[in-house]
Short mmCIF file of C-alpha atoms in Angstrom, two decimals:
data_model
loop_
_atom_site.label_atom_id
_atom_site.label_comp_id
_atom_site.label_asym_id
_atom_site.label_seq_id
_atom_site.Cartn_x
_atom_site.Cartn_y
_atom_site.Cartn_z
CA UNK A 1 0.00 0.00 0.00
CA UNK A 2 1.41 3.35 -0.95
CA UNK A 3 1.92 6.15 1.53
CA UNK A 4 -0.71 8.27 -0.19
CA UNK A 5 -3.40 5.63 0.25
CA UNK A 6 -2.44 5.17 3.88
CA UNK A 7 -2.89 8.89 4.56
CA UNK A 8 -6.37 8.87 3.00
CA UNK A 9 -7.41 5.80 4.98
CA UNK A 10 -6.21 7.37 8.23
CA UNK A 11 -8.19 10.56 7.52
CA UNK A 12 -11.36 8.58 6.80
CA UNK A 13 -10.93 6.58 10.01
CA UNK A 14 -10.45 9.77 12.05
CA UNK A 15 -13.56 11.25 10.46
CA UNK A 16 -15.66 8.22 11.42
CA UNK A 17 -14.44 8.36 15.01
CA UNK A 18 -15.29 12.07 15.25
CA UNK A 19 -18.82 11.46 13.88
CA UNK A 20 -19.43 8.59 16.28
CA UNK A 21 -18.34 10.71 19.25
CA UNK A 22 -20.75 13.51 18.15
CA UNK A 23 -23.69 11.10 17.92
CA UNK A 24 -23.01 9.76 21.41
CA UNK A 25 -22.88 13.22 22.97
CA UNK A 26 -26.00 14.60 21.09
CA UNK A 27 -29.33 14.00 22.94
CA UNK A 28 -31.64 11.61 21.06
CA UNK A 29 -34.91 13.14 19.93
CA UNK A 30 -38.21 11.23 19.62
CA UNK A 31 -38.56 11.72 15.90
CA UNK A 32 -34.88 11.82 14.95
CA UNK A 33 -33.67 9.83 12.00
CA UNK A 34 -31.30 7.16 13.26
CA UNK A 35 -28.29 5.76 11.45
CA UNK A 36 -28.13 2.04 11.93
CA UNK A 37 -24.42 1.71 11.18
CA UNK A 38 -21.81 4.37 11.26
CA UNK A 39 -20.55 5.25 7.85
CA UNK A 40 -23.44 3.48 6.13
CA UNK A 41 -26.24 4.88 3.95
CA UNK A 42 -28.82 2.47 5.46
CA UNK A 43 -31.29 4.28 7.67
CA UNK A 44 -34.21 3.20 9.79
CA UNK A 45 -37.02 5.80 10.09
CA UNK A 46 -38.70 5.84 13.47
CA UNK A 47 -42.39 6.67 12.93
CA UNK A 48 -44.31 9.03 15.12
CA UNK A 49 -46.45 7.80 18.04
CA UNK A 50 -44.74 4.43 18.10
CA UNK A 51 -42.71 4.68 21.25
CA UNK A 52 -41.04 1.34 20.48
CA UNK A 53 -37.26 1.22 21.07
CA UNK A 54 -36.64 -0.84 17.98
CA UNK A 55 -38.60 1.62 15.79
CA UNK A 56 -41.33 -0.84 14.64
CA UNK A 57 -44.82 0.68 13.96
CA UNK A 58 -47.29 0.04 16.77
CA UNK A 59 -50.85 0.37 15.39
CA UNK A 60 -52.54 0.19 18.79
CA UNK A 61 -51.81 3.87 19.28
CA UNK A 62 -53.52 4.79 16.03
CA UNK A 63 -56.35 7.32 16.41
CA UNK A 64 -59.09 5.30 14.66
CA UNK A 65 -58.28 2.08 16.43
CA UNK A 66 -56.94 0.21 13.43
CA UNK A 67 -54.83 -2.91 13.78
CA UNK A 68 -53.08 -2.87 10.47
CA UNK A 69 -54.48 -3.35 7.01
CA UNK A 70 -57.63 -5.51 7.04
CA UNK A 71 -57.44 -6.17 10.81
CA UNK A 72 -59.08 -4.89 13.98
CA UNK A 73 -57.73 -5.00 17.49
CA UNK A 74 -59.63 -6.88 20.14
CA UNK A 75 -60.51 -3.74 22.08
CA UNK A 76 -61.94 -1.98 18.99
CA UNK A 77 -63.70 -4.74 17.08
CA UNK A 78 -66.69 -2.52 16.18
CA UNK A 79 -69.42 -4.68 17.77
CA UNK A 80 -71.74 -3.64 20.56
CA UNK A 81 -72.94 -7.11 21.54
CA UNK A 82 -70.68 -7.41 24.55
CA UNK A 83 -68.98 -4.68 26.51
CA UNK A 84 -65.31 -4.99 27.40
CA UNK A 85 -64.67 -4.73 31.08
CA UNK A 86 -67.17 -4.34 33.91
CA UNK A 87 -69.35 -1.38 34.80
CA UNK A 88 -68.19 0.75 37.67
CA UNK A 89 -70.99 1.58 40.08
CA UNK A 90 -69.05 4.59 41.31
CA UNK A 91 -69.05 6.13 37.84
CA UNK A 92 -71.31 9.24 37.74
CA UNK A 93 -72.68 8.03 34.37
CA UNK A 94 -73.38 4.51 35.66
CA UNK A 95 -76.87 3.21 34.80
CA UNK A 96 -78.00 -0.10 36.28
CA UNK A 97 -80.41 -0.62 33.36
CA UNK A 98 -77.51 -0.95 30.93
CA UNK A 99 -76.44 -4.25 32.45
CA UNK A 100 -79.60 -6.11 31.30
CA UNK A 101 -80.07 -7.86 27.96
CA UNK A 102 -82.66 -5.60 26.33
CA UNK A 103 -82.76 -2.78 23.81
CA UNK A 104 -84.15 0.70 24.45
CA UNK A 105 -85.90 2.22 21.44
CA UNK A 106 -87.20 5.72 20.91
CA UNK A 107 -90.73 6.78 21.72
CA UNK A 108 -90.89 6.78 25.50
CA UNK A 109 -93.69 4.19 25.64
CA UNK A 110 -94.82 2.79 28.98
CA UNK A 111 -96.01 -0.57 27.65
CA UNK A 112 -94.76 -3.96 28.76
CA UNK A 113 -91.44 -5.14 27.33
CA UNK A 114 -91.55 -7.16 24.12
CA UNK A 115 -89.26 -10.11 23.44
CA UNK A 116 -87.72 -10.18 19.99
CA UNK A 117 -86.40 -13.23 18.13
CA UNK A 118 -83.07 -13.07 20.03
CA UNK A 119 -84.72 -13.06 23.44
CA UNK A 120 -83.95 -9.40 24.12
CA UNK A 121 -86.53 -7.13 25.74
CA UNK A 122 -87.58 -4.11 23.71
CA UNK A 123 -89.20 -1.11 25.38
CA UNK A 124 -91.07 1.24 23.07
CA UNK A 125 -92.42 0.92 19.51
CA UNK A 126 -91.16 -1.83 17.27
CA UNK A 127 -90.91 0.53 14.25
CA UNK A 128 -89.84 4.08 13.62
CA UNK A 129 -92.48 6.68 12.80
CA UNK A 130 -91.83 6.70 9.01
CA UNK A 131 -91.99 2.89 8.91
CA UNK A 132 -95.21 2.92 10.92
CA UNK A 133 -96.81 5.41 8.51
CA UNK A 134 -95.91 3.27 5.49
CA UNK A 135 -97.41 0.13 7.04
CA UNK A 136 -100.48 2.06 8.14
CA UNK A 137 -101.06 3.54 4.67
CA UNK A 138 -100.97 0.08 3.12
CA UNK A 139 -103.54 -1.21 5.62
CA UNK A 140 -105.87 1.75 5.08
CA UNK A 141 -105.77 1.50 1.28
CA UNK A 142 -106.59 -2.17 1.54
CA UNK A 143 -109.45 -1.25 3.88
CA UNK A 144 -110.87 1.14 1.27
CA UNK A 145 -111.17 -1.82 -1.11
CA UNK A 146 -112.36 -4.52 1.30
CA UNK A 147 -114.17 -2.49 4.03
CA UNK A 148 -112.89 -5.03 6.57
CA UNK A 149 -112.32 -3.09 9.80
CA UNK A 150 -111.26 -6.20 11.73
CA UNK A 151 -108.24 -6.56 9.46
CA UNK A 152 -107.20 -2.97 10.17
CA UNK A 153 -107.48 -3.55 13.94
CA UNK A 154 -105.41 -6.71 13.62
CA UNK A 155 -102.73 -4.88 11.61
CA UNK A 156 -102.47 -2.03 14.13
CA UNK A 157 -102.13 -4.45 17.03
CA UNK A 158 -99.44 -6.45 15.21
CA UNK A 159 -97.36 -3.31 14.63
CA UNK A 160 -97.02 -2.88 18.43
CA UNK A 161 -96.46 0.88 18.28
CA UNK A 162 -98.85 2.18 20.90
CA UNK A 163 -97.18 5.58 21.14
CA UNK A 164 -97.89 6.20 17.42
CA UNK A 165 -101.64 5.43 17.63
CA UNK A 166 -102.69 9.10 17.28
CA UNK A 167 -101.14 9.02 13.81
CA UNK A 168 -103.88 6.56 12.76
CA UNK A 169 -106.51 9.30 12.96
CA UNK A 170 -104.48 11.81 11.01
CA UNK A 171 -103.42 9.35 8.30
CA UNK A 172 -106.93 7.92 7.82
CA UNK A 173 -108.55 11.33 7.41
CA UNK A 174 -105.81 12.68 5.12
CA UNK A 175 -106.06 9.64 2.81
CA UNK A 176 -109.85 9.85 2.64
CA UNK A 177 -109.72 13.51 1.56
CA UNK A 178 -108.22 12.36 -1.75
CA UNK A 179 -110.98 9.76 -2.24
CA UNK A 180 -114.75 9.89 -2.55
CA UNK A 181 -117.70 9.94 -0.13
CA UNK A 182 -117.62 6.15 0.25
CA UNK A 183 -114.07 6.19 1.63
CA UNK A 184 -114.90 9.03 4.04
CA UNK A 185 -117.88 7.10 5.34
CA UNK A 186 -115.64 4.06 5.80
CA UNK A 187 -113.17 6.13 7.82
CA UNK A 188 -115.95 7.41 10.09
CA UNK A 189 -117.12 3.85 10.67
CA UNK A 190 -113.53 2.74 11.27
CA UNK A 191 -113.16 5.22 14.13
CA UNK A 192 -116.14 3.66 15.90
CA UNK A 193 -114.52 0.22 15.54
CA UNK A 194 -111.11 1.41 16.77
CA UNK A 195 -112.53 3.11 19.87
CA UNK A 196 -111.95 2.38 22.75
CA UNK A 197 -109.48 -0.36 21.79
CA UNK A 198 -106.91 -0.26 20.35
CA UNK A 199 -107.29 3.56 20.21
CA UNK A 200 -108.22 5.12 23.52
CA UNK A 201 -110.09 8.37 23.96
CA UNK A 202 -106.79 10.19 24.55
CA UNK A 203 -105.42 8.77 21.29
CA UNK A 204 -108.46 10.01 19.37
CA UNK A 205 -108.21 13.50 20.86
CA UNK A 206 -104.47 13.71 20.20
CA UNK A 207 -104.99 12.43 16.66
CA UNK A 208 -107.53 15.14 15.83
CA UNK A 209 -105.18 17.65 17.45
CA UNK A 210 -102.43 16.58 15.04
CA UNK A 211 -104.92 16.84 12.19
CA UNK A 212 -105.84 20.41 13.08
CA UNK A 213 -102.19 21.41 13.39
CA UNK A 214 -101.34 20.00 9.94
CA UNK A 215 -104.40 21.44 8.19
CA UNK A 216 -102.35 23.94 6.19
CA UNK A 217 -100.59 21.12 4.34
CA UNK A 218 -103.91 19.41 3.56
CA UNK A 219 -105.33 22.60 2.07
CA UNK A 220 -102.67 22.53 -0.65
CA UNK A 221 -104.02 19.29 -2.14
CA UNK A 222 -107.65 19.58 -1.01
CA UNK A 223 -109.15 23.10 -0.91
CA UNK A 224 -112.28 21.79 0.90
CA UNK A 225 -110.23 20.25 3.70
CA UNK A 226 -111.58 22.63 6.37
CA UNK A 227 -115.23 21.76 5.83
CA UNK A 228 -114.46 18.04 5.52
CA UNK A 229 -112.41 17.94 8.72
CA UNK A 230 -115.25 19.81 10.44
CA UNK A 231 -117.64 17.08 9.25
CA UNK A 232 -115.28 14.42 10.61
CA UNK A 233 -115.21 16.19 13.99
CA UNK A 234 -118.99 16.47 14.18
CA UNK A 235 -119.48 12.86 13.08
CA UNK A 236 -116.97 11.67 15.71
CA UNK A 237 -118.94 13.45 18.43
CA UNK A 238 -122.22 11.90 17.23
CA UNK A 239 -120.61 8.44 17.13
CA UNK A 240 -119.32 9.03 20.71
CA UNK A 241 -115.73 8.69 19.59
CA UNK A 242 -114.97 12.18 20.92
CA UNK A 243 -116.61 13.77 23.96
CA UNK A 244 -118.61 16.97 23.34
CA UNK A 245 -116.30 18.78 25.76
CA UNK A 246 -113.48 18.33 23.22
CA UNK A 247 -115.07 20.87 20.87
CA UNK A 248 -115.53 23.30 23.76
CA UNK A 249 -111.87 22.98 24.65
CA UNK A 250 -110.81 23.48 21.04
CA UNK A 251 -113.13 26.46 20.70
CA UNK A 252 -111.42 28.08 23.69
CA UNK A 253 -107.91 27.22 22.49
CA UNK A 254 -108.64 28.17 18.86
CA UNK A 255 -111.12 31.06 18.90
CA UNK A 256 -112.53 31.70 15.46
CA UNK A 257 -111.20 28.47 13.95
CA UNK A 258 -113.43 27.71 10.90
CA UNK A 259 -113.03 23.95 11.36
CA UNK A 260 -114.30 23.96 14.94
CA UNK A 261 -117.06 26.42 14.05
CA UNK A 262 -118.15 24.14 11.20
CA UNK A 263 -118.40 21.17 13.56
CA UNK A 264 -120.33 23.20 16.15
CA UNK A 265 -122.78 24.47 13.52
CA UNK A 266 -123.42 20.92 12.26
CA UNK A 267 -124.13 19.74 15.79
CA UNK A 268 -126.43 22.73 16.46
CA UNK A 269 -128.89 21.90 13.67
CA UNK A 270 -132.22 20.23 14.26
CA UNK A 271 -132.11 16.42 14.01
CA UNK A 272 -128.33 16.67 13.83
CA UNK A 273 -127.82 12.99 14.67
CA UNK A 274 -129.87 11.75 11.72
CA UNK A 275 -128.32 14.29 9.37
CA UNK A 276 -124.74 13.60 10.38
CA UNK A 277 -125.24 9.89 9.76
CA UNK A 278 -125.56 10.91 6.08
CA UNK A 279 -123.07 13.76 6.22
CA UNK A 280 -121.03 12.35 3.32
CA UNK A 281 -123.93 12.43 0.87
CA UNK A 282 -125.62 9.70 -1.16
CA UNK A 283 -122.37 8.37 -2.61
CA UNK A 284 -121.33 6.68 0.62
CA UNK A 285 -122.36 3.21 -0.53
CA UNK A 286 -126.00 3.29 0.55
CA UNK A 287 -128.61 0.89 -0.92
CA UNK A 288 -130.35 1.36 -4.26
CA UNK A 289 -133.65 2.31 -2.66
CA UNK A 290 -132.03 5.27 -0.91
CA UNK A 291 -130.25 6.28 -4.12
CA UNK A 292 -133.60 6.41 -5.93
CA UNK A 293 -135.06 8.63 -3.21
CA UNK A 294 -132.08 10.98 -3.52
CA UNK A 295 -132.51 11.11 -7.30
CA UNK A 296 -136.19 12.02 -6.97
CA UNK A 297 -135.36 14.83 -4.57
CA UNK A 298 -132.58 16.12 -6.84
CA UNK A 299 -134.77 16.18 -9.97
CA UNK A 300 -137.71 17.86 -8.24
CA UNK A 301 -135.47 20.61 -6.89
CA UNK A 302 -133.99 21.14 -10.35
CA UNK A 303 -137.41 21.48 -11.99
CA UNK A 304 -138.24 24.17 -9.44
CA UNK A 305 -134.95 26.11 -9.51
CA UNK A 306 -133.49 25.27 -12.98
CA UNK A 307 -129.93 25.67 -11.58
CA UNK A 308 -127.60 23.58 -13.75
CA UNK A 309 -124.47 24.00 -11.62
CA UNK A 310 -126.16 22.89 -8.41
CA UNK A 311 -127.75 19.88 -10.12
CA UNK A 312 -124.39 18.90 -11.67
CA UNK A 313 -122.69 19.12 -8.27
CA UNK A 314 -125.31 16.84 -6.71
CA UNK A 315 -124.98 14.30 -9.53
CA UNK A 316 -121.20 14.31 -9.16
CA UNK A 317 -121.50 13.73 -5.40
CA UNK A 318 -123.62 10.65 -6.03
CA UNK A 319 -120.46 8.85 -7.14
CA UNK A 320 -122.64 6.28 -8.94
CA UNK A 321 -121.74 6.46 -12.61
CA UNK A 322 -123.25 3.01 -13.16
CA UNK A 323 -126.65 4.33 -12.00
CA UNK A 324 -126.97 7.40 -14.25
CA UNK A 325 -129.46 5.67 -16.55
CA UNK A 326 -131.89 5.73 -13.61
CA UNK A 327 -131.38 9.50 -13.44
CA UNK A 328 -132.45 9.84 -17.09
CA UNK A 329 -135.44 7.54 -16.65
CA UNK A 330 -136.72 9.31 -13.55
CA UNK A 331 -136.02 12.77 -14.96
CA UNK A 332 -138.12 12.18 -18.06
CA UNK A 333 -140.87 10.54 -15.98
CA UNK A 334 -141.10 13.51 -13.58
CA UNK A 335 -141.18 15.89 -16.55
CA UNK A 336 -144.08 14.01 -18.17
CA UNK A 337 -146.06 13.99 -14.92
CA UNK A 338 -145.60 17.73 -14.29
CA UNK A 339 -148.24 20.37 -15.04
CA UNK A 340 -146.28 21.69 -18.04
CA UNK A 341 -144.66 18.60 -19.61
CA UNK A 342 -143.23 20.31 -22.70
CA UNK A 343 -141.46 23.03 -20.71
CA UNK A 344 -140.21 20.48 -18.18
CA UNK A 345 -138.85 18.23 -20.94
CA UNK A 346 -137.00 21.19 -22.43
CA UNK A 347 -135.38 21.88 -19.04
CA UNK A 348 -134.54 18.19 -18.58
CA UNK A 349 -132.92 17.94 -22.01
CA UNK A 350 -130.85 21.05 -21.19
CA UNK A 351 -129.72 19.38 -17.95
CA UNK A 352 -128.64 16.17 -19.65
CA UNK A 353 -126.86 18.12 -22.39
CA UNK A 354 -124.97 20.09 -19.73
CA UNK A 355 -124.01 16.89 -17.90
CA UNK A 356 -122.82 15.17 -21.08
CA UNK A 357 -120.73 18.15 -22.21
CA UNK A 358 -119.04 18.33 -18.80
CA UNK A 359 -118.34 14.56 -18.86
CA UNK A 360 -120.42 13.94 -15.73
CA UNK A 361 -122.62 11.34 -17.39
CA UNK A 362 -122.00 9.45 -20.62
CA UNK A 363 -124.04 9.39 -23.80
CA UNK A 364 -124.60 5.65 -23.45
CA UNK A 365 -126.21 6.13 -20.02
CA UNK A 366 -128.67 8.60 -21.61
CA UNK A 367 -129.41 6.11 -24.40
CA UNK A 368 -129.90 3.32 -21.87
CA UNK A 369 -132.33 5.45 -19.86
CA UNK A 370 -134.41 6.21 -22.96
CA UNK A 371 -134.38 2.51 -23.90
CA UNK A 372 -135.75 1.60 -20.47
CA UNK A 373 -138.48 4.23 -20.85
CA UNK A 374 -139.59 2.70 -24.15
CA UNK A 375 -140.10 -0.63 -22.41
CA UNK A 376 -142.19 1.04 -19.71
CA UNK A 377 -144.40 3.03 -22.12
CA UNK A 378 -147.49 0.77 -21.71
CA UNK A 379 -147.55 1.34 -17.96
CA UNK A 380 -146.56 5.00 -18.28
CA UNK A 381 -149.35 5.64 -20.78
CA UNK A 382 -151.93 4.75 -18.15
CA UNK A 383 -150.97 7.84 -16.11
CA UNK A 384 -149.83 10.05 -19.02
CA UNK A 385 -151.74 9.24 -22.24
CA UNK A 386 -149.42 11.41 -24.33
CA UNK A 387 -146.30 9.64 -23.06
CA UNK A 388 -145.28 8.06 -26.44
CA UNK A 389 -145.44 11.43 -28.21
CA UNK A 390 -143.60 13.22 -25.39
CA UNK A 391 -140.88 10.57 -25.32
CA UNK A 392 -140.38 10.85 -29.09
CA UNK A 393 -140.05 14.64 -28.79
CA UNK A 394 -137.54 14.29 -25.95
CA UNK A 395 -135.48 11.82 -27.99
CA UNK A 396 -135.33 14.26 -30.91
CA UNK A 397 -134.20 17.08 -28.61
CA UNK A 398 -131.56 14.82 -27.08
CA UNK A 399 -130.20 13.99 -30.55
CA UNK A 400 -130.07 17.66 -31.51
CA UNK A 401 -128.20 18.58 -28.31
CA UNK A 402 -125.70 15.75 -28.69
CA UNK A 403 -126.86 13.72 -25.69
CA UNK A 404 -127.07 10.46 -27.63
CA UNK A 405 -124.25 8.53 -29.28
CA UNK A 406 -123.89 8.68 -33.06
CA UNK A 407 -126.03 6.04 -34.83
CA UNK A 408 -124.25 3.05 -36.25
CA UNK A 409 -124.60 2.09 -39.91
CA UNK A 410 -126.47 -1.21 -40.23
CA UNK A 411 -126.33 -1.83 -43.99
CA UNK A 412 -125.30 -5.14 -45.66
CA UNK A 413 -121.57 -5.79 -45.87
CA UNK A 414 -119.85 -4.69 -49.07
CA UNK A 415 -118.94 -7.74 -51.23
CA UNK A 416 -115.23 -8.17 -51.78
CA UNK A 417 -113.60 -10.11 -54.61
CA UNK A 418 -111.86 -13.33 -53.69
CA UNK A 419 -108.35 -13.68 -55.07
CA UNK A 420 -107.50 -17.08 -56.51
CA UNK A 421 -104.12 -18.78 -56.72
CA UNK A 422 -103.48 -17.56 -60.29
CA UNK A 423 -103.89 -13.93 -59.22
CA UNK A 424 -107.34 -13.41 -60.79
CA UNK A 425 -110.29 -12.26 -58.73
CA UNK A 426 -113.58 -14.06 -58.92
CA UNK A 427 -116.94 -12.28 -58.86
CA UNK A 428 -118.49 -12.72 -55.41
CA UNK A 429 -122.12 -13.69 -55.07
CA UNK A 430 -124.44 -11.39 -53.13
CA UNK A 431 -127.05 -12.80 -50.76
CA UNK A 432 -129.93 -12.92 -53.31
CA UNK A 433 -127.94 -14.96 -55.86
CA UNK A 434 -127.01 -12.02 -58.10
CA UNK A 435 -123.42 -11.50 -59.15
CA UNK A 436 -121.72 -8.26 -58.15
CA UNK A 437 -119.73 -6.43 -60.75
CA UNK A 438 -116.02 -6.54 -59.96
CA UNK A 439 -113.26 -5.25 -62.17
CA UNK A 440 -110.58 -7.88 -62.59
CA UNK A 441 -107.08 -6.90 -61.75
CA UNK A 442 -104.10 -8.04 -63.70
#
């Protein structure tokens, strides 16, 4: 080895000794980069929050409780089935109820605990309020089709949400506002079946209270919501679902409320009980005999007042489109039996023309009513000898006003040539044996 190389090696050795002495005297910091071997480029980075002397990463000190990629530590496994450690009775936040095997749900219900499929006790409603409303809406819509109140009671009891029972009143009334008189009558009858069990008197009062508070939202979809809710209130008092004192309390709490005033006015009328039993009009599913009596009253009032709009409103409220032919039959009969049959028939034809143009009754119902009158002409002629002539005049007026459907053409079918296999067309034979003239093609 040459002297020059020896000098360089000695300098390098002295340099390494000086660096090693500096490292030993310098205080070691927590996050300092450490050199594993003196004079080597290999380094071992000590990560933060590890605290391990050898510099390995300790994930137990990680903020989110991770245990490495794809792993969880035993203390932070993410399950709430079993608590780690024991409860300390001296802890200010200690609750003895937390040591039992049951689940507390929202609602604050005071009913008996319910055992679920895992044997845990559940205090409070089984469902949340949105879930309860969805289940309830399905049951009520099915009730509108079947009219089976026992099924609704069974569904409400199976839901086991006693604290949400006032919502039954609000949901039933709000759904019926979008339907017809039959559905509203069904809701009124349903309240009598639900009271006093499963809905208590307090539930009914609280339900109508919720209905009155949310009336502004109902007015957006149903402009007549105030009068209808007033009818529901009055009908509930008559059916003994609500006490009469409830209206007095509401009248004091809501002075000048049109809904409460509507209910009070309905209950203040003479024979209010009998009238409120039919508060939803003739379209509530009543028998045919009662429908006929309502039709007679409607037609007689029209012949006296000649108000088309009022008569059209009453016909629409009947909600019996299948029974409009009876309206035509009875209208023409009352017109014939009046003191001035020609004038009355003119007014009746104007009424049916107005109803047809506004799509309240169909042209085929008018035609069916006239067809039934033709079959009854022999009996009708005994009371009104000029009945055939009057009926013919009414039919002509109905055709002129467009109350009857367009007549169908009933001529013989047009003969068509029959094409043979060679492309020529033979001359078809008409019914009397004569040959029709057909121009051959090709």
